[in-house]
Coordinates of C-alpha atoms in Angstrom, one line a residue:
Chain A
M1054 CA -11.9 -12.1 -5.3
L1055 CA -13.3 -10.1 -8.1
D1056 CA -10.9 -8.3 -10.5
D1057 CA -12.5 -5.0 -9.5
D1058 CA -11.7 -5.6 -5.8
V1059 CA -8.1 -6.6 -6.7
R1060 CA -7.7 -3.4 -8.7
Q1061 CA -8.9 -1.3 -5.7
V1062 CA -6.7 -3.2 -3.3
I1063 CA -3.7 -2.4 -5.6
A1064 CA -4.7 1.2 -6.0
S1065 CA -5.1 1.7 -2.2
T1066 CA -1.7 0.0 -1.7
R1067 CA -0.1 2.2 -4.4
R1068 CA -1.3 5.4 -2.7
F1069 CA -0.2 4.2 0.7
V1070 CA 3.3 3.3 -0.5
R1071 CA 3.8 6.5 -2.4
E1072 CA 2.2 8.9 0.0
R1073 CA 3.3 7.4 3.3
V1074 CA 6.2 5.0 2.9
V1075 CA 8.4 6.8 0.2
P1076 CA 8.6 10.0 2.2
A1077 CA 9.6 7.9 5.3
E1078 CA 12.5 6.1 3.5
A1079 CA 15.3 8.4 4.8
E1080 CA 14.0 8.1 8.4
I1081 CA 13.8 4.3 8.1
E1082 CA 17.4 4.3 6.8
R1083 CA 18.6 6.6 9.6
T1084 CA 16.8 4.9 12.5
D1085 CA 17.0 1.3 11.1
A1086 CA 13.4 0.9 12.0
I1087 CA 9.9 1.1 10.5
P1088 CA 8.0 3.8 12.3
P1089 CA 5.3 2.3 14.5
D1090 CA 2.5 4.3 12.9
L1091 CA 3.4 2.8 9.5
R1092 CA 3.3 -0.7 10.9
R1093 CA -0.1 0.0 12.4
A1094 CA -1.4 1.5 9.2
A1095 CA -0.1 -1.5 7.2
A1096 CA -1.7 -3.9 9.5
A1097 CA -5.0 -2.0 9.5
M1098 CA -5.0 -2.1 5.7
G1099 CA -4.5 -5.9 5.7
L1100 CA -1.0 -6.1 4.3
F1101 CA 0.0 -8.8 6.8
G1102 CA -2.4 -11.3 5.3
F1103 CA -2.8 -10.7 1.6
A1104 CA -1.6 -14.2 0.8
V1105 CA -3.6 -15.9 3.5
P1106 CA -7.0 -17.3 2.4
E1107 CA -10.1 -15.4 3.3
E1108 CA -11.4 -18.2 5.6
Y1109 CA -8.5 -17.6 7.9
G1110 CA -8.8 -13.8 7.9
G1111 CA -6.6 -12.9 5.0
L1112 CA -7.3 -11.7 1.5
G1113 CA -6.5 -14.9 -0.4
L1114 CA -4.9 -13.3 -3.4
D1115 CA -3.7 -15.8 -6.0
M1116 CA -0.2 -15.5 -7.4
S1117 CA -1.2 -13.4 -10.4
A1118 CA -2.9 -10.8 -8.1
E1119 CA -0.2 -11.1 -5.5
V1120 CA 2.6 -10.1 -8.0
Q1121 CA 0.6 -7.1 -9.1
L1122 CA 0.4 -6.0 -5.4
V1123 CA 4.0 -6.7 -4.8
F1124 CA 5.0 -4.6 -7.8
E1125 CA 3.6 -1.7 -5.8
L1126 CA 5.3 -2.8 -2.5
G1127 CA 8.6 -3.0 -4.3
Y1128 CA 8.5 0.6 -5.2
T1129 CA 9.9 1.7 -1.8
T1130 CA 12.5 0.4 0.7
P1131 CA 12.5 -3.4 0.8
A1132 CA 12.4 -3.1 4.6
F1133 CA 8.7 -2.1 4.4
R1134 CA 7.7 -5.3 2.6
S1135 CA 10.0 -7.3 4.8
M1136 CA 8.0 -6.4 7.9
F1137 CA 5.0 -8.4 6.7
G1138 CA 6.8 -10.4 4.1
T1139 CA 7.4 -13.5 6.3
N1140 CA 3.8 -13.6 7.4
N1141 CA 2.5 -13.7 3.8
G1142 CA 5.5 -15.5 2.5
I1143 CA 7.7 -18.3 3.7
A1144 CA 6.6 -18.4 7.4
G1145 CA 2.8 -18.1 6.8
H1146 CA 3.1 -20.5 3.9
V1147 CA 4.6 -23.2 6.1
L1148 CA 1.2 -23.3 7.8
L1149 CA -0.8 -23.0 4.6
E1150 CA 1.2 -25.9 3.0
G1151 CA 1.9 -28.1 5.9
A1152 CA -0.4 -27.5 8.9
T1153 CA -3.4 -29.4 10.1
Q1154 CA -6.8 -27.8 9.8
E1155 CA -6.8 -27.2 13.5
Q1156 CA -3.4 -25.4 13.4
K1157 CA -4.5 -23.3 10.4
K1158 CA -7.7 -22.2 12.2
A1159 CA -5.8 -21.4 15.4
Y1160 CA -2.8 -19.5 14.0
L1161 CA -3.4 -18.2 10.5
P1162 CA -5.8 -15.5 11.7
L1163 CA -3.2 -14.2 14.1
I1164 CA -0.7 -14.0 11.3
A1165 CA -3.1 -12.5 8.8
S1166 CA -4.1 -9.7 11.1
G1167 CA -0.5 -8.8 12.0
E1168 CA -1.1 -9.6 15.6
W1169 CA 1.7 -12.0 15.3
T1170 CA 4.9 -11.7 13.3
A1171 CA 6.1 -15.1 12.1
A1172 CA 9.6 -16.0 11.1
F1173 CA 10.9 -18.9 9.0
A1174 CA 13.9 -20.5 10.6
L1175 CA 15.5 -22.9 8.1
T1176 CA 19.0 -21.4 7.4
E1177 CA 22.0 -22.5 9.5
E1178 CA 25.7 -21.9 9.3
N1179 CA 26.0 -25.0 7.1
A1180 CA 22.6 -25.4 5.7
G1181 CA 20.3 -23.2 3.6
S1182 CA 19.0 -24.0 0.2
D1183 CA 20.8 -27.3 0.6
P1184 CA 19.5 -29.1 3.6
A1185 CA 22.1 -31.8 3.8
G1186 CA 24.1 -30.1 6.5
L1187 CA 21.0 -29.2 8.7
A1188 CA 22.3 -29.8 12.2
T1189 CA 19.3 -28.6 14.4
S1190 CA 17.9 -31.7 15.9
A1191 CA 14.6 -32.6 17.6
R1192 CA 14.2 -35.8 19.7
R1193 CA 11.1 -37.2 21.1
D1194 CA 10.7 -37.3 24.9
G1195 CA 7.4 -38.8 25.8
D1196 CA 4.7 -36.5 24.5
E1197 CA 7.2 -33.7 23.9
W1198 CA 10.0 -32.9 21.5
V1199 CA 13.3 -31.4 22.6
I1200 CA 14.9 -29.1 20.0
N1201 CA 18.6 -28.1 19.9
G1202 CA 20.4 -26.0 17.3
A1203 CA 21.3 -22.6 15.9
K1204 CA 19.6 -20.7 13.1
R1205 CA 21.2 -17.9 11.2
F1206 CA 20.1 -14.7 9.3
I1207 CA 16.5 -15.3 10.4
T1208 CA 14.4 -12.4 9.0
N1209 CA 12.2 -10.7 11.5
A1210 CA 13.7 -12.8 14.4
P1211 CA 14.1 -9.8 16.7
L1212 CA 10.3 -9.0 16.6
A1213 CA 8.9 -12.5 15.8
D1214 CA 6.2 -13.9 18.0
V1215 CA 6.5 -17.4 16.5
F1216 CA 9.2 -19.3 14.6
M1217 CA 8.8 -22.0 12.0
V1218 CA 11.8 -24.1 13.0
F1219 CA 13.2 -26.8 10.8
A1220 CA 14.9 -29.6 12.7
R1221 CA 16.2 -33.1 11.9
T1222 CA 14.0 -35.7 13.6
D1223 CA 15.6 -38.7 12.0
P1224 CA 19.3 -38.6 12.4
G1225 CA 19.8 -41.6 10.1
A1226 CA 18.0 -40.0 7.1
E1227 CA 20.0 -38.0 4.6
G1228 CA 19.5 -34.8 2.7
G1229 CA 16.0 -33.4 2.8
H1230 CA 14.5 -36.6 4.5
G1231 CA 13.9 -36.8 8.2
I1232 CA 13.4 -33.1 8.6
T1233 CA 10.4 -31.8 10.5
A1234 CA 8.9 -28.3 10.9
F1235 CA 7.9 -27.1 14.4
M1236 CA 6.0 -24.1 15.5
V1237 CA 7.9 -22.5 18.4
E1238 CA 6.6 -19.5 20.2
R1239 CA 9.0 -16.8 21.2
D1240 CA 8.6 -17.3 25.0
A1241 CA 9.5 -21.0 24.8
P1242 CA 12.2 -21.6 27.5
G1243 CA 15.5 -22.2 25.8
L1244 CA 14.8 -20.1 22.8
S1245 CA 16.9 -16.9 22.5
V1246 CA 17.4 -14.4 19.7
G1247 CA 20.8 -12.9 19.1
P1248 CA 21.6 -9.3 18.4
K1249 CA 20.5 -7.7 15.2
D1250 CA 22.8 -8.4 12.2
H1251 CA 24.7 -5.5 10.9
K1252 CA 23.9 -5.6 7.2
M1253 CA 25.1 -3.9 4.0
G1254 CA 21.6 -2.5 3.2
Q1255 CA 17.9 -2.9 3.8
A1256 CA 18.1 -0.9 7.0
G1257 CA 14.8 -1.4 8.9
A1258 CA 14.6 -5.0 8.0
W1259 CA 16.0 -7.0 10.8
T1260 CA 17.7 -10.4 10.8
A1261 CA 19.3 -12.3 13.7
D1262 CA 20.5 -15.7 14.9
V1263 CA 18.0 -17.8 16.8
L1264 CA 19.4 -20.2 19.3
L1265 CA 17.5 -23.3 20.6
A1266 CA 18.8 -24.9 23.7
D1267 CA 16.7 -27.8 25.0
V1268 CA 13.6 -26.1 23.8
R1269 CA 10.6 -28.4 24.8
V1270 CA 7.5 -28.2 22.6
P1271 CA 4.4 -30.4 22.8
A1272 CA 3.6 -32.9 20.0
S1273 CA 1.0 -30.4 18.8
A1274 CA 3.8 -28.0 17.8
V1275 CA 4.7 -30.3 14.9
I1276 CA 3.4 -28.6 11.8
G1277 CA 1.1 -31.1 10.1
G1278 CA 0.6 -33.1 13.3
E1279 CA 2.0 -36.7 13.5
D1280 CA 1.8 -37.0 9.7
G1281 CA 4.1 -34.0 9.4
V1282 CA 7.0 -35.7 11.1
G1283 CA 9.8 -36.1 8.5
R1284 CA 8.0 -34.0 5.9
G1285 CA 9.3 -30.6 6.8
Y1286 CA 11.7 -30.2 3.9
A1287 CA 9.1 -30.9 1.3
T1288 CA 6.9 -28.3 2.9
A1289 CA 9.8 -25.8 2.9
M1290 CA 10.5 -26.3 -0.7
R1291 CA 6.8 -25.6 -1.7
C1292 CA 7.0 -22.4 0.4
L1293 CA 10.2 -21.4 -1.4
A1294 CA 8.6 -21.7 -4.8
H1295 CA 5.9 -19.2 -3.9
G1296 CA 8.5 -17.0 -2.1
R1297 CA 10.7 -16.9 -5.2
I1298 CA 7.9 -15.5 -7.4
H1299 CA 7.1 -13.0 -4.6
I1300 CA 10.8 -11.8 -4.5
A1301 CA 10.9 -11.6 -8.3
A1302 CA 7.9 -9.3 -8.2
L1303 CA 9.6 -7.2 -5.5
C1304 CA 12.6 -6.9 -7.8
V1305 CA 10.3 -5.6 -10.6
G1306 CA 8.8 -3.0 -8.3
L1307 CA 12.2 -1.7 -7.2
A1308 CA 13.4 -1.8 -10.9
Q1309 CA 10.5 0.5 -11.7
R1310 CA 11.4 2.9 -9.0
L1311 CA 15.1 2.9 -10.2
V1312 CA 14.0 3.6 -13.7
D1313 CA 11.8 6.4 -12.5
E1314 CA 14.6 7.9 -10.4
S1315 CA 17.1 7.5 -13.4
V1316 CA 14.7 9.2 -15.9
A1317 CA 13.9 12.0 -13.5
Y1318 CA 17.6 12.7 -12.9
A1319 CA 18.6 12.4 -16.6
A1320 CA 15.8 14.8 -17.5
T1321 CA 16.8 17.5 -15.0
R1322 CA 20.6 17.3 -14.3
V1323 CA 22.4 19.8 -16.5
Q1324 CA 25.9 19.2 -17.7
G1325 CA 27.7 20.5 -20.8
G1326 CA 25.0 22.9 -21.8
G1327 CA 22.0 20.5 -21.6
V1328 CA 20.3 17.9 -19.5
I1329 CA 22.3 14.7 -19.4
G1330 CA 19.5 12.8 -20.9
T1331 CA 20.3 14.4 -24.3
H1332 CA 23.6 12.5 -24.3
Q1333 CA 23.2 9.3 -26.3
L1334 CA 25.5 7.3 -23.9
V1335 CA 23.1 8.1 -21.0
Q1336 CA 20.2 7.2 -23.3
G1337 CA 21.8 3.8 -23.8
L1338 CA 21.8 3.2 -20.0
L1339 CA 18.1 4.3 -19.7
A1340 CA 17.1 2.1 -22.6
D1341 CA 18.9 -1.0 -21.2
S1342 CA 17.2 -0.5 -17.8
A1343 CA 13.8 0.0 -19.2
T1344 CA 14.3 -3.2 -21.3
D1345 CA 15.4 -5.2 -18.2
L1346 CA 12.3 -3.9 -16.4
Y1347 CA 9.9 -4.8 -19.1
A1348 CA 11.4 -8.3 -19.5
A1349 CA 11.4 -9.0 -15.8
R1350 CA 7.8 -7.8 -15.4
A1351 CA 6.5 -9.9 -18.3
L1352 CA 8.4 -12.9 -17.0
V1353 CA 6.9 -12.6 -13.5
V1354 CA 3.4 -12.1 -14.8
D1355 CA 3.7 -15.2 -17.0
V1356 CA 5.3 -17.4 -14.3
A1357 CA 2.6 -16.3 -11.8
A1358 CA -0.1 -17.4 -14.2
R1359 CA 1.6 -20.8 -14.7
F1360 CA 2.0 -21.2 -11.0
D1361 CA -1.7 -20.5 -10.5
D1362 CA -2.9 -23.1 -13.0
G1363 CA -0.4 -25.6 -11.7
S1364 CA 1.4 -26.1 -15.0
D1365 CA 4.8 -25.0 -13.7
T1366 CA 5.6 -24.7 -10.0
R1367 CA 9.4 -25.3 -10.1
I1368 CA 11.3 -24.1 -13.1
G1369 CA 9.2 -20.9 -13.6
P1370 CA 9.6 -19.6 -10.0
S1371 CA 13.4 -20.1 -10.2
C1372 CA 13.7 -18.5 -13.6
A1373 CA 11.7 -15.5 -12.4
K1374 CA 13.7 -15.1 -9.2
Y1375 CA 17.0 -15.6 -11.1
F1376 CA 16.3 -13.2 -13.9
A1377 CA 14.5 -10.4 -11.9
S1378 CA 17.1 -10.3 -9.1
E1379 CA 19.9 -10.1 -11.6
A1380 CA 18.0 -7.5 -13.7
V1381 CA 17.3 -5.2 -10.7
G1382 CA 21.0 -5.5 -9.9
R1383 CA 21.9 -4.2 -13.3
V1384 CA 19.3 -1.5 -13.2
A1385 CA 20.5 -0.3 -9.8
D1386 CA 24.1 -0.2 -11.1
R1387 CA 23.0 1.9 -14.1
A1388 CA 21.0 4.2 -11.9
V1389 CA 24.1 4.9 -9.8
Q1390 CA 26.0 5.5 -13.0
I1391 CA 23.4 7.9 -14.4
H1392 CA 23.6 9.9 -11.2
G1393 CA 27.4 10.1 -11.5
G1394 CA 29.1 11.4 -8.3
A1395 CA 25.7 12.1 -6.7
G1396 CA 24.9 8.4 -7.0
Y1397 CA 27.7 7.5 -4.7
M1398 CA 26.5 9.8 -1.9
R1399 CA 24.6 8.6 1.1
G1400 CA 21.2 10.2 1.2
V1401 CA 20.5 9.7 -2.5
P1402 CA 17.9 7.0 -3.0
V1403 CA 19.7 5.2 -5.8
E1404 CA 22.8 4.7 -3.6
R1405 CA 20.6 3.2 -0.9
F1406 CA 18.7 1.0 -3.4
Y1407 CA 22.0 -0.2 -4.9
R1408 CA 22.9 -1.7 -1.5
D1409 CA 19.4 -2.9 -0.8
A1410 CA 19.2 -4.7 -4.2
R1411 CA 22.3 -6.7 -3.6
L1412 CA 20.5 -9.0 -1.3
F1413 CA 18.0 -10.1 -3.9
R1414 CA 20.6 -12.2 -5.7
I1415 CA 21.4 -14.0 -2.5
Y1416 CA 18.4 -14.7 -0.3
E1417 CA 15.6 -17.2 -0.9
G1418 CA 18.1 -19.1 -2.9
T1419 CA 21.2 -17.6 -4.6
S1420 CA 21.3 -17.1 -8.3
Q1421 CA 23.5 -20.2 -8.5
I1422 CA 21.0 -22.3 -6.6
Q1423 CA 18.3 -21.1 -9.0
Q1424 CA 20.5 -22.2 -11.9
I1425 CA 20.9 -25.6 -10.3
V1426 CA 17.1 -25.9 -9.7
I1427 CA 16.4 -24.9 -13.3
A1428 CA 18.9 -27.2 -14.9
R1429 CA 18.3 -30.2 -12.7
Q1430 CA 14.6 -30.0 -13.4
L1431 CA 15.1 -29.7 -17.1
L1432 CA 17.4 -32.8 -17.1
R1433 CA 15.0 -34.7 -14.8
D1434 CA 12.3 -34.0 -17.3
A1435 CA 14.6 -35.5 -20.0
G1436 CA 15.1 -38.6 -17.9
V1437 CA 18.5 -37.9 -16.4
R1438 CA 18.8 -38.7 -12.7
Chain B
M1197 CA -24.9 9.4 16.4
N1198 CA -26.5 9.4 13.0
I1199 CA -23.9 11.1 10.8
V1200 CA -24.2 12.1 7.2
V1201 CA -21.1 13.0 5.2
T1202 CA -21.3 14.5 1.7
V1203 CA -18.8 13.5 -1.0
K1204 CA -18.3 14.6 -4.6
Q1205 CA -16.7 12.9 -7.5
V1206 CA -14.4 15.3 -9.3
P1207 CA -11.9 15.3 -12.2
D1208 CA -8.5 14.0 -11.0
T1209 CA -6.8 16.8 -9.0
W1210 CA -3.8 16.7 -11.3
A1211 CA -5.7 16.5 -14.6
E1212 CA -6.2 19.5 -16.8
K1213 CA -9.7 20.6 -16.3
K1214 CA -11.9 21.6 -19.2
L1215 CA -15.4 22.7 -19.8
D1216 CA -17.7 20.8 -22.2
A1217 CA -18.0 23.0 -25.3
S1218 CA -21.7 22.3 -25.7
D1219 CA -23.1 23.5 -22.4
K1220 CA -20.0 24.9 -20.5
T1221 CA -20.3 22.5 -17.6
V1222 CA -17.3 20.6 -16.2
D1223 CA -16.1 18.0 -18.7
R1224 CA -16.1 14.7 -16.6
K1225 CA -15.9 12.3 -19.5
S1226 CA -12.4 13.0 -20.9
V1227 CA -10.6 12.7 -17.5
D1228 CA -10.2 10.2 -14.6
N1229 CA -12.6 10.9 -11.9
V1230 CA -11.8 10.5 -8.2
M1231 CA -13.3 11.4 -4.8
N1232 CA -12.7 15.0 -4.1
E1233 CA -9.5 14.8 -2.0
M1234 CA -10.9 17.2 0.7
D1235 CA -13.9 14.9 1.2
E1236 CA -11.6 12.2 2.4
Y1237 CA -11.0 14.3 5.5
G1238 CA -14.8 14.6 6.0
V1239 CA -15.3 10.9 5.7
E1240 CA -12.4 10.2 8.1
E1241 CA -13.8 12.6 10.7
A1242 CA -17.2 11.0 10.4
L1243 CA -15.7 7.6 10.9
K1244 CA -13.7 8.8 13.9
I1245 CA -16.8 10.3 15.6
K1246 CA -18.7 7.1 14.9
E1247 CA -15.8 5.0 16.4
A1248 CA -15.8 7.2 19.5
H1249 CA -19.6 7.5 20.1
G1250 CA -21.2 4.7 18.1
G1251 CA -23.8 5.1 15.4
E1252 CA -23.8 5.1 11.7
V1253 CA -22.2 7.0 8.8
T1254 CA -24.3 7.6 5.7
V1255 CA -22.6 8.9 2.6
V1256 CA -24.6 11.2 0.4
T1257 CA -23.6 12.2 -3.1
M1258 CA -25.2 13.8 -6.1
G1259 CA -23.6 13.0 -9.5
P1260 CA -23.6 10.9 -12.6
E1261 CA -23.8 7.1 -12.6
K1262 CA -20.0 6.9 -12.4
A1263 CA -20.0 8.7 -9.1
V1264 CA -20.8 5.3 -7.5
E1265 CA -17.0 4.7 -7.6
T1266 CA -16.6 7.6 -5.1
I1267 CA -19.4 6.2 -2.9
R1268 CA -17.6 2.8 -2.9
K1269 CA -14.4 4.5 -1.8
A1270 CA -16.2 6.0 1.2
L1271 CA -17.8 2.7 2.0
S1272 CA -14.5 0.9 1.7
M1273 CA -13.0 3.4 4.2
G1274 CA -15.7 2.3 6.6
A1275 CA -19.0 4.2 6.0
D1276 CA -22.1 2.1 6.6
K1277 CA -24.4 3.0 3.8
A1278 CA -24.9 5.5 1.0
V1279 CA -27.5 7.5 -0.9
H1280 CA -26.8 8.3 -4.5
L1281 CA -28.9 11.0 -6.1
T1282 CA -28.5 10.6 -9.8
D1283 CA -30.6 11.9 -12.7
E1284 CA -29.9 13.3 -16.1
S1285 CA -32.0 16.3 -15.1
L1286 CA -29.5 17.2 -12.4
H1287 CA -26.8 17.8 -14.9
G1288 CA -25.6 21.4 -14.8
S1289 CA -27.0 22.2 -11.3
D1290 CA -25.2 25.2 -9.7
A1291 CA -24.3 25.5 -6.1
L1292 CA -27.8 26.7 -5.1
A1293 CA -29.6 24.0 -7.0
T1294 CA -27.2 21.3 -5.7
S1295 CA -27.7 22.5 -2.1
A1296 CA -31.5 22.3 -2.5
A1297 CA -31.3 18.8 -3.9
L1298 CA -28.9 17.6 -1.2
A1299 CA -30.8 19.2 1.6
K1300 CA -34.0 17.5 0.5
V1301 CA -32.2 14.1 0.5
I1302 CA -30.4 14.7 3.8
S1303 CA -33.6 15.9 5.6
T1304 CA -35.2 12.5 5.0
L1305 CA -32.2 10.8 6.8
S1306 CA -32.7 12.9 10.1
P1307 CA -29.0 13.1 10.9
D1308 CA -27.6 14.3 14.2
L1309 CA -24.5 15.7 12.4
I1310 CA -23.8 16.6 8.8
I1311 CA -20.1 16.8 7.7
T1312 CA -18.9 18.4 4.6
S1313 CA -15.4 19.3 3.5
S1314 CA -14.2 22.9 2.9
E1315 CA -14.4 22.8 -0.9
A1316 CA -14.3 20.6 -4.0
S1317 CA -11.3 20.8 -6.2
D1318 CA -13.3 21.3 -9.4
A1319 CA -15.6 24.3 -8.8
R1320 CA -13.9 25.5 -5.6
G1321 CA -17.0 27.3 -4.4
G1322 CA -16.5 26.3 -0.8
V1323 CA -20.1 27.2 0.1
M1324 CA -21.9 23.9 0.3
G1325 CA -21.7 23.6 4.1
A1326 CA -23.2 27.0 4.6
L1327 CA -25.9 26.5 1.9
L1328 CA -26.9 23.2 3.4
A1329 CA -27.1 24.6 7.0
E1330 CA -29.3 27.5 5.7
R1331 CA -31.6 25.1 3.7
L1332 CA -31.9 22.7 6.6
G1333 CA -32.3 25.5 9.2
L1334 CA -29.3 24.2 11.2
P1335 CA -26.3 25.8 12.8
Q1336 CA -23.2 25.8 10.7
L1337 CA -19.7 25.3 12.0
T1338 CA -17.3 25.6 9.1
Q1339 CA -13.5 25.7 8.7
A1340 CA -13.2 23.2 11.6
R1341 CA -9.7 22.0 12.4
K1342 CA -10.9 20.0 15.4
V1343 CA -14.4 18.6 16.2
T1344 CA -15.6 17.5 19.6
V1345 CA -19.0 15.9 19.9
D1346 CA -20.8 15.5 23.2
P1347 CA -23.9 13.5 22.4
G1348 CA -25.0 13.5 26.1
A1349 CA -25.2 17.3 26.1
N1350 CA -26.5 17.3 22.6
K1351 CA -23.6 19.6 21.6
V1352 CA -20.8 19.9 19.1
S1353 CA -17.9 22.3 19.4
V1354 CA -15.2 23.0 16.9
E1355 CA -11.9 24.9 16.6
R1356 CA -12.6 27.2 13.7
L1357 CA -9.5 28.1 11.7
A1358 CA -8.8 31.8 11.6
D1359 CA -6.0 33.9 10.2
N1360 CA -4.2 34.3 13.4
G1361 CA -5.3 31.3 15.5
Y1362 CA -8.7 29.7 16.0
A1363 CA -12.1 30.4 17.4
L1364 CA -13.9 28.0 19.7
V1365 CA -17.4 27.7 18.3
E1366 CA -20.2 25.6 19.8
A1367 CA -23.7 24.6 18.6
T1368 CA -26.5 22.3 19.5
L1369 CA -27.1 19.1 17.5
P1370 CA -28.1 18.6 14.8
A1371 CA -25.6 20.8 13.1
V1372 CA -23.6 21.1 9.9
V1373 CA -19.8 20.9 10.3
G1374 CA -17.3 21.8 7.5
V1375 CA -13.8 20.4 8.1
V1376 CA -10.4 21.5 6.7
E1377 CA -7.6 19.2 5.7
K1378 CA -5.6 19.9 8.8
I1379 CA -8.1 18.0 10.9
N1380 CA -6.9 14.4 10.4
Q1381 CA -5.1 11.9 8.2
P1382 CA -7.6 10.0 6.1
R1383 CA -7.2 6.3 6.3
Y1384 CA -6.5 4.2 3.3
P1385 CA -9.3 1.7 2.4
S1386 CA -8.4 -1.6 4.0
F1387 CA -8.5 -4.8 1.9
K1388 CA -11.4 -6.1 4.0
G1389 CA -13.2 -2.7 3.7
I1390 CA -12.9 -2.9 -0.1
M1391 CA -14.4 -6.3 -0.2
A1392 CA -17.2 -5.4 2.2
A1393 CA -18.1 -2.2 0.4
K1394 CA -20.1 -3.9 -2.4
K1395 CA -22.3 -5.5 0.2
K1396 CA -23.3 -2.3 2.0
P1397 CA -26.7 -0.7 1.4
L1398 CA -26.7 1.8 -1.4
T1399 CA -29.9 3.7 -2.2
K1400 CA -30.2 5.2 -5.7
L1401 CA -32.6 8.0 -6.1
S1402 CA -33.8 9.8 -9.2
A1403 CA -34.9 13.4 -9.0
A1404 CA -38.5 12.3 -8.8
D1405 CA -37.7 9.7 -6.1
A1406 CA -36.2 12.5 -4.0
G1407 CA -39.3 14.7 -4.6
L1408 CA -37.4 17.3 -6.6
D1409 CA -39.1 19.5 -9.1
A1410 CA -37.4 19.1 -12.5
G1411 CA -37.5 22.9 -13.1
S1412 CA -35.7 23.7 -9.9
V1413 CA -32.5 21.7 -10.7
G1414 CA -30.0 21.2 -13.5
L1415 CA -29.2 23.7 -16.1
A1416 CA -32.8 24.7 -16.2
G1417 CA -33.0 25.6 -12.5
A1418 CA -29.5 27.1 -12.2
T1419 CA -29.5 30.7 -11.0
S1420 CA -26.1 31.4 -12.5
T1421 CA -24.9 30.6 -16.0
V1422 CA -21.5 30.3 -17.5
V1423 CA -21.7 32.7 -20.5
D1424 CA -18.2 32.2 -21.8
A1425 CA -14.9 30.6 -20.9
Q1426 CA -11.4 30.8 -22.3
P1427 CA -8.6 28.4 -21.6
A1428 CA -5.8 29.8 -19.4
P1429 CA -3.2 31.3 -21.6
P1430 CA 0.1 29.3 -21.8
R1431 CA 2.6 30.5 -19.3
Q1432 CA 5.0 33.1 -20.7
S1433 CA 8.7 32.7 -20.1
G1434 CA 9.9 35.0 -17.4
T1435 CA 12.0 38.1 -17.7
I1436 CA 15.7 37.8 -16.8
V1437 CA 17.3 40.8 -15.2
K1438 CA 21.1 40.8 -15.4
D1439 CA 22.6 42.6 -12.5
E1440 CA 25.2 45.1 -13.8
G1441 CA 25.1 47.3 -10.8
D1442 CA 21.5 48.4 -11.4
G1443 CA 19.8 45.1 -10.8
G1444 CA 17.8 46.4 -7.8
A1445 CA 16.5 49.4 -9.7
K1446 CA 15.5 47.2 -12.7
V1447 CA 13.6 44.7 -10.4
A1448 CA 11.8 47.6 -8.7
A1449 CA 10.9 49.1 -12.1
F1450 CA 9.5 45.7 -13.2
L1451 CA 7.4 45.4 -10.0
A1452 CA 6.1 48.9 -10.3
A1453 CA 5.1 48.3 -14.0
Q1454 CA 3.1 45.3 -12.7
K1455 CA 1.5 47.6 -10.1
L1456 CA 2.9 45.3 -7.4
I1457 CA 4.7 48.1 -5.6

């Protein structure tokens, strides 16, 4: 892609987000759903496939371009991005990273166009970032595999057409070994999706349990074919590195919105004879939030460039996700503080974003998991095992 | 259907608009330039008609080199090809001269339908549709809030916006239709559209290519001249009337002094 094209893609997305999605935020919050016309418009624009290569019907943005686009998507309710986030992100990337050429050709175009919504089903009650407790199993039965288990908090599960299911295929193997990724279509007998989870925030973004009871899939459902057996966890980890930078960029977009909301309020709210922005203690809050925003944005841009040239695909993504998610948490907290009593009221955007932002420090690896990833890799590089 | 849609690049709607001190034409250099927002509705309507009846949408614009950005925008929305009339000698053309130049270009394209928007946000003349229809000798259906094309019957009908409702107006094709912003919701350029836009045919014409006589266009050929212009005075702070029992009378006196009542 040419830089000029990328600029236009970003400009088109920016207008769409600000003209169409921002005005719909209150409705999305109230109805816990993305209006169908917004979904259609997003699919028509190509938002379901910006990270999928052009040869498979997507846009093929590299990480540096993707983060610029995601800065724009982050400017509104995270539920909007979540609608197509799994297609471009963790679920679509399972195919990009692990699938055979045939599988890519068959399924990526469906995902890039938004015809299919894909979900990433790794997390379980006792397994998430740490796969040791992964209990979902798949056993061979002739030419088929039989999958059993329960997945939890699966984003987009209520509307997904296809699930990337991670299951243990070698019961004797430990940790991340012996895990295989399967592509399971929604109508597979034995697959059921639980009721929508009732969450703190991010209304309109749906998660649910996915239950697999003797779900039979053909050998061709193994992502990566016969060579993919036992390699699912390695694939998942590569997807998560990309996903972490993506989430970090999303945090930057939301931090920008929160700074804009904070400045607008501080510049207009009158208290004690002048606008509250003239008070130095409020100025301190604004300055700290602007500084967090700049630092997070610069970090994400730098980490994306290092991810693209291959020089850092592990420590950088975790540092970016860790810092940007913590930063947007601080910025959201200050935004509520600047709004005073109004910031605690339902219906005020910063109150909603404060709840929305809380998830960023938790999903796609908690802050504590990021710390572990960062420190372990540093020590591994220093020869410590 | 062979549809022509006219677009114009204008200073950003929200930018402070200025006149160039040297020749009192719109200063396009010191501001961001965008597609005239109203033209997005025209392009959208052209695309919808094409999607319903088949055919081709050709974008026509007159403007400096930079106006190619606005052409690209229309192409990325889905138009098929474009004609860009650009020449130093066209600089300063007034509405009459512009309509003559555009009509000349459009007539070579033999369209079934010509779509314009109701006005451009820079000059706000709102006369281009009518001028083009006159120059081309075609029926004009302006202020359309709904357009229905019947290619089989060679007819187009529109709901023409009026103060207290709308009038149903019909014409034979080819015709010039001017649309208002109530008519549709313009699409956002899709990512694929953006990438495809650069590969679509774009014909660049000079004034000579278009067969225009240099004396009839530009500042030289303009029938109207901007003699003088003053920047709008800064807004004065308002008058505050304190109600001490006589508030109503004071407000009435103020309005009377402004000759408003």
